[in-house]
Amino acid sequence: MTEPPSVHRASRANPLDDALHQLGEAVATLGYDEGTLQLLSAPRREISVAVPLRRDDGTIEVLNGYRVQHNYSRGPAKGGVRFSPDVSLDEVRALAMWMTWKCALMDLPYGGAKGGVTIDPSRYSARELERVVRRYTSEISPIIGPERDIPAPDIGTDAQTMAWMMDTYSATRGYTVAGVVTGKPVILGGSLGRASATSRGVAHVALAALAYKGMKPERTTAAVQGYGKVGRGAAEFLAEAGIRVVAVSDQFAAIHSEAGIDFAALGAHVDATGTVRGFRGAQEIDRDQLLTLPVDLLVPAAVEGVITDANAGDIAARIIVEGANGPTTVAADAILRDRGVLVVPDILANAGGVIVSYFEWAQANQTYRWPLALVEERLKERMLAAWEDVVKAADSHGRTLRQAAMLTAVERVTQAHESRGLHP
Ligand code: GLU
């Protein structure tokens, strides 16, 4: 099998090193022993699968797939499935660990998991992708299920992917199992408000962070990296709140307009062409330049490892809200802390998606649908309550928001584990 070229990054560090470093720091601060560190470092269960695909031209190609359940002390494992050429077992392990902390921080009754297939979905037909999704699902089906591990969308997957996953899993059981995945189409029991939930959550905490810094939305500028499931909605919600969003980017190009981007026009352009490139209402700039533009608020909402020790010193924003998982490396985090940049960590900032996934799972288990207004109100409540708790914990001990969030999460998982005890 030949590995397709990366469409996201030229080079990358291993995100698992950063995830383990963050965990090690939290465990040391909490004074936990080496055994606890080992227990929290190693995924509880992981599976690597071959995903043979018959291509439309009749040839066969074998893809690599993974599902990692980092922890399930607090409940079923939970987390997305990523389809990207950059997917590797270590990346999935890091993302699974971050899901454990995210669910614990948000006090959801879940552990953390992640899955992925190493594939560039743009190079395959819809029928080929359906076959990949179905085969991947049947390969991991022994370890997933509404009480075991509940997948959801991530980069390169969407509501249609979840519909195929649910259908494949249900076919093996002989009845419809709506609770096996979240982020499904609404027609199949997906929650109202799930598709925009991560973006809404990012906007809620971004506005809270501005208020905390005494900044007014209408006098604030922002740049958003990523124009997919998270970045697009986040940019639109920030603009609706009065923030002047001057730059956005996707995997092809970055665009800039000092007057602020017209998102209705950009949305129509992206729907028609599939990219922000070529949008008439802004100038194209270098993609890397987006991160260091002179803006107040920066929202990295694409992939991990984009804010590094090479560019952290040049970031002009006073606030960074992590829409992506793991966008800031450990080395960059230290530089930003020293420079007084407020970083709202991923496990807080982008938790809106998994919060509404939890609502969707609860609705599936009750076969009772909540109205959109209730979903959005409860999402906002949970995001802002978590924001307040993390800020309070950080300020009272002189810690960064990431350190405070990690301590809360790691403590909750450890307490759950300790009160359950070890099965011999
Ligand atoms: N993939 C999303 C995340 O990273 C959502 C996970 C979920 O809803 O389970 O948080």
GROMACS .gro file of C-alpha atoms in nm, residues 196-398:
model
  203
  196SER     CA    1  -2.319   2.315   1.511
  197ALA     CA    2  -2.246   2.218   1.874
  198THR     CA    3  -1.865   2.228   1.870
  199SER     CA    4  -1.864   2.565   1.694
  200ARG     CA    5  -2.124   2.710   1.932
  201GLY     CA    6  -1.924   2.590   2.229
  202VAL     CA    7  -1.607   2.750   2.089
  203ALA     CA    8  -1.796   3.079   2.051
  204HIS     CA    9  -1.940   3.058   2.405
  205VAL     CA   10  -1.598   3.020   2.566
  206ALA     CA   11  -1.434   3.271   2.329
  207LEU     CA   12  -1.687   3.535   2.439
  208ALA     CA   13  -1.636   3.437   2.803
  209ALA     CA   14  -1.259   3.471   2.756
  210LEU     CA   15  -1.300   3.818   2.604
  211ALA     CA   16  -1.516   3.928   2.897
  212TYR     CA   17  -1.256   3.786   3.138
  213LYS     CA   18  -0.989   3.997   2.968
  214GLY     CA   19  -1.217   4.304   2.968
  215MET     CA   20  -1.238   4.309   2.587
  216LYS     CA   21  -1.554   4.404   2.398
  217PRO     CA   22  -1.659   4.182   2.101
  218GLU     CA   23  -1.729   4.482   1.879
  219ARG     CA   24  -1.372   4.607   1.934
  220THR     CA   25  -1.212   4.268   1.879
  221THR     CA   26  -1.060   4.108   1.570
  222ALA     CA   27  -1.017   3.737   1.510
  223ALA     CA   28  -0.855   3.483   1.278
  224VAL     CA   29  -0.983   3.127   1.243
  225GLN     CA   30  -0.767   2.844   1.110
  226GLY     CA   31  -0.980   2.568   0.955
  227TYR     CA   32  -1.308   2.605   0.776
  228GLY     CA   33  -1.458   2.263   0.838
  229LYS     CA   34  -1.707   2.130   1.092
  230VAL     CA   35  -1.562   2.344   1.373
  231GLY     CA   36  -1.398   2.650   1.215
  232ARG     CA   37  -1.675   2.747   0.976
  233GLY     CA   38  -1.947   2.764   1.239
  234ALA     CA   39  -1.713   2.920   1.495
  235ALA     CA   40  -1.618   3.201   1.253
  236GLU     CA   41  -1.985   3.264   1.177
  237PHE     CA   42  -2.093   3.267   1.544
  238LEU     CA   43  -1.805   3.497   1.639
  239ALA     CA   44  -1.901   3.735   1.356
  240GLU     CA   45  -2.266   3.724   1.469
  241ALA     CA   46  -2.151   3.822   1.820
  242GLY     CA   47  -1.994   4.138   1.672
  243ILE     CA   48  -1.632   4.025   1.644
  244ARG     CA   49  -1.455   4.133   1.324
  245VAL     CA   50  -1.326   3.805   1.180
  246VAL     CA   51  -1.056   3.917   0.938
  247ALA     CA   52  -0.905   3.587   0.826
  248VAL     CA   53  -0.993   3.223   0.778
  249SER     CA   54  -0.815   2.931   0.612
  250ASP     CA   55  -0.866   2.576   0.496
  251GLN     CA   56  -0.624   2.310   0.373
  252PHE     CA   57  -0.586   2.487   0.040
  253ALA     CA   58  -0.556   2.858   0.121
  254ALA     CA   59  -0.588   3.140   0.376
  255ILE     CA   60  -0.782   3.458   0.304
  256HIS     CA   61  -0.776   3.797   0.472
  257SER     CA   62  -0.996   4.106   0.470
  258GLU     CA   63  -0.924   4.389   0.714
  259ALA     CA   64  -1.288   4.505   0.689
  260GLY     CA   65  -1.407   4.164   0.811
  261ILE     CA   66  -1.520   3.868   0.604
  262ASP     CA   67  -1.877   3.848   0.474
  263PHE     CA   68  -1.967   3.495   0.587
  264ALA     CA   69  -2.291   3.464   0.391
  265ALA     CA   70  -2.095   3.530   0.071
  266LEU     CA   71  -1.800   3.309   0.176
  267GLY     CA   72  -2.037   3.025   0.273
  268ALA     CA   73  -2.195   3.034  -0.073
  269HIS     CA   74  -1.849   3.035  -0.235
  270VAL     CA   75  -1.730   2.736  -0.028
  271ASP     CA   76  -2.052   2.542  -0.093
  272ALA     CA   77  -1.999   2.595  -0.465
  273THR     CA   78  -1.622   2.534  -0.488
  274GLY     CA   79  -1.525   2.332  -0.179
  275THR     CA   80  -1.259   2.582  -0.068
  276VAL     CA   81  -1.210   2.938   0.059
  277ARG     CA   82  -0.954   2.985  -0.224
  278GLY     CA   83  -1.071   3.223  -0.493
  279PHE     CA   84  -1.320   3.410  -0.272
  280ARG     CA   85  -1.356   3.758  -0.421
  281GLY     CA   86  -1.432   3.935  -0.091
  282ALA     CA   87  -1.080   3.885   0.052
  283GLN     CA   88  -0.712   3.861  -0.043
  284GLU     CA   89  -0.527   3.532  -0.038
  285ILE     CA   90  -0.240   3.522   0.212
  286ASP     CA   91   0.016   3.259   0.302
  287ARG     CA   92  -0.149   2.983   0.510
  288ASP     CA   93   0.114   2.997   0.784
  289GLN     CA   94   0.075   3.375   0.808
  290LEU     CA   95  -0.279   3.338   0.944
  291LEU     CA   96  -0.150   3.229   1.285
  292THR     CA   97   0.066   3.538   1.334
  293LEU     CA   98  -0.171   3.806   1.204
  294PRO     CA   99  -0.217   4.111   1.430
  295VAL     CA  100  -0.554   4.001   1.572
  296ASP     CA  101  -0.687   3.985   1.930
  297LEU     CA  102  -0.831   3.636   1.915
  298LEU     CA  103  -0.691   3.331   1.736
  299VAL     CA  104  -0.896   3.013   1.689
  300PRO     CA  105  -0.694   2.717   1.558
  301ALA     CA  106  -0.973   2.483   1.446
  302ALA     CA  107  -0.795   2.242   1.213
  303VAL     CA  108  -0.543   1.982   1.333
  304GLU     CA  109  -0.293   1.922   1.613
  305GLY     CA  110   0.059   2.058   1.631
  306VAL     CA  111   0.020   2.385   1.438
  307ILE     CA  112   0.132   2.626   1.712
  308THR     CA  113   0.492   2.523   1.780
  309ASP     CA  114   0.808   2.667   1.932
  310ALA     CA  115   0.885   2.797   1.581
  311ASN     CA  116   0.586   3.034   1.564
  312ALA     CA  117   0.458   3.077   1.923
  313GLY     CA  118   0.686   3.378   1.976
  314ASP     CA  119   0.531   3.553   1.675
  315ILE     CA  120   0.167   3.508   1.770
  316ALA     CA  121   0.010   3.849   1.822
  317ALA     CA  122  -0.327   3.735   1.961
  318ARG     CA  123  -0.388   3.785   2.334
  319ILE     CA  124  -0.634   3.497   2.346
  320ILE     CA  125  -0.615   3.156   2.175
  321VAL     CA  126  -0.925   2.935   2.181
  322GLU     CA  127  -0.842   2.579   2.075
  323GLY     CA  128  -1.119   2.460   1.844
  324ALA     CA  129  -0.896   2.172   1.727
  325ASN     CA  130  -0.763   1.893   1.947
  326GLY     CA  131  -0.400   1.949   2.043
  327PRO     CA  132  -0.319   2.248   1.817
  328THR     CA  133  -0.055   2.381   2.062
  329THR     CA  134   0.259   2.176   2.131
  330VAL     CA  135   0.396   2.155   2.485
  331ALA     CA  136   0.695   2.370   2.388
  332ALA     CA  137   0.469   2.637   2.236
  333ASP     CA  138   0.243   2.629   2.542
  334ALA     CA  139   0.536   2.729   2.765
  335ILE     CA  140   0.629   3.018   2.534
  336LEU     CA  141   0.268   3.144   2.525
  337ARG     CA  142   0.242   3.122   2.903
  338ASP     CA  143   0.558   3.328   2.946
  339ARG     CA  144   0.424   3.583   2.699
  340GLY     CA  145   0.094   3.614   2.892
  341VAL     CA  146  -0.124   3.479   2.611
  342LEU     CA  147  -0.446   3.328   2.747
  343VAL     CA  148  -0.487   2.979   2.597
  344VAL     CA  149  -0.831   2.822   2.637
  345PRO     CA  150  -0.743   2.452   2.609
  346ASP     CA  151  -0.902   2.209   2.364
  347ILE     CA  152  -1.056   1.985   2.631
  348LEU     CA  153  -1.261   2.286   2.742
  349ALA     CA  154  -1.295   2.494   2.425
  350ASN     CA  155  -1.408   2.225   2.182
  351ALA     CA  156  -1.615   2.014   2.422
  352GLY     CA  157  -1.947   2.136   2.277
  353GLY     CA  158  -1.949   1.851   2.026
  354VAL     CA  159  -1.918   1.571   2.277
  355ILE     CA  160  -2.160   1.745   2.515
  356VAL     CA  161  -2.433   1.734   2.251
  357SER     CA  162  -2.319   1.381   2.159
  358TYR     CA  163  -2.402   1.294   2.518
  359PHE     CA  164  -2.743   1.461   2.480
  360GLU     CA  165  -2.795   1.260   2.158
  361TRP     CA  166  -2.704   0.932   2.329
  362ALA     CA  167  -2.934   1.014   2.622
  363GLN     CA  168  -3.215   1.093   2.378
  364ALA     CA  169  -3.151   0.767   2.187
  365ASN     CA  170  -3.155   0.567   2.508
  366GLN     CA  171  -3.485   0.732   2.612
  367THR     CA  172  -3.625   0.738   2.254
  368TYR     CA  173  -3.735   1.092   2.335
  369ARG     CA  174  -3.636   1.397   2.134
  370TRP     CA  175  -3.539   1.726   2.291
  371PRO     CA  176  -3.630   2.055   2.117
  372LEU     CA  177  -3.341   2.257   1.972
  373ALA     CA  178  -3.382   2.538   2.226
  374LEU     CA  179  -3.334   2.294   2.515
  375VAL     CA  180  -3.022   2.140   2.355
  376GLU     CA  181  -2.868   2.483   2.301
  377GLU     CA  182  -2.956   2.612   2.646
  378ARG     CA  183  -2.805   2.306   2.818
  379LEU     CA  184  -2.497   2.321   2.595
  380LYS     CA  185  -2.438   2.684   2.687
  381GLU     CA  186  -2.496   2.616   3.057
  382ARG     CA  187  -2.243   2.334   3.062
  383MET     CA  188  -1.980   2.523   2.861
  384LEU     CA  189  -2.002   2.832   3.080
  385ALA     CA  190  -2.010   2.635   3.406
  386ALA     CA  191  -1.694   2.447   3.301
  387TRP     CA  192  -1.531   2.776   3.195
  388GLU     CA  193  -1.604   2.930   3.538
  389ASP     CA  194  -1.471   2.626   3.724
  390VAL     CA  195  -1.149   2.614   3.522
  391VAL     CA  196  -1.085   2.989   3.554
  392LYS     CA  197  -1.145   2.975   3.928
  393ALA     CA  198  -0.911   2.676   3.970
  394ALA     CA  199  -0.644   2.841   3.754
  395ASP     CA  200  -0.659   3.181   3.923
  396SER     CA  201  -0.659   3.051   4.278
  397HIS     CA  202  -0.340   2.850   4.221
  398GLY     CA  203  -0.160   3.063   3.963
   0.00000   0.00000   0.00000
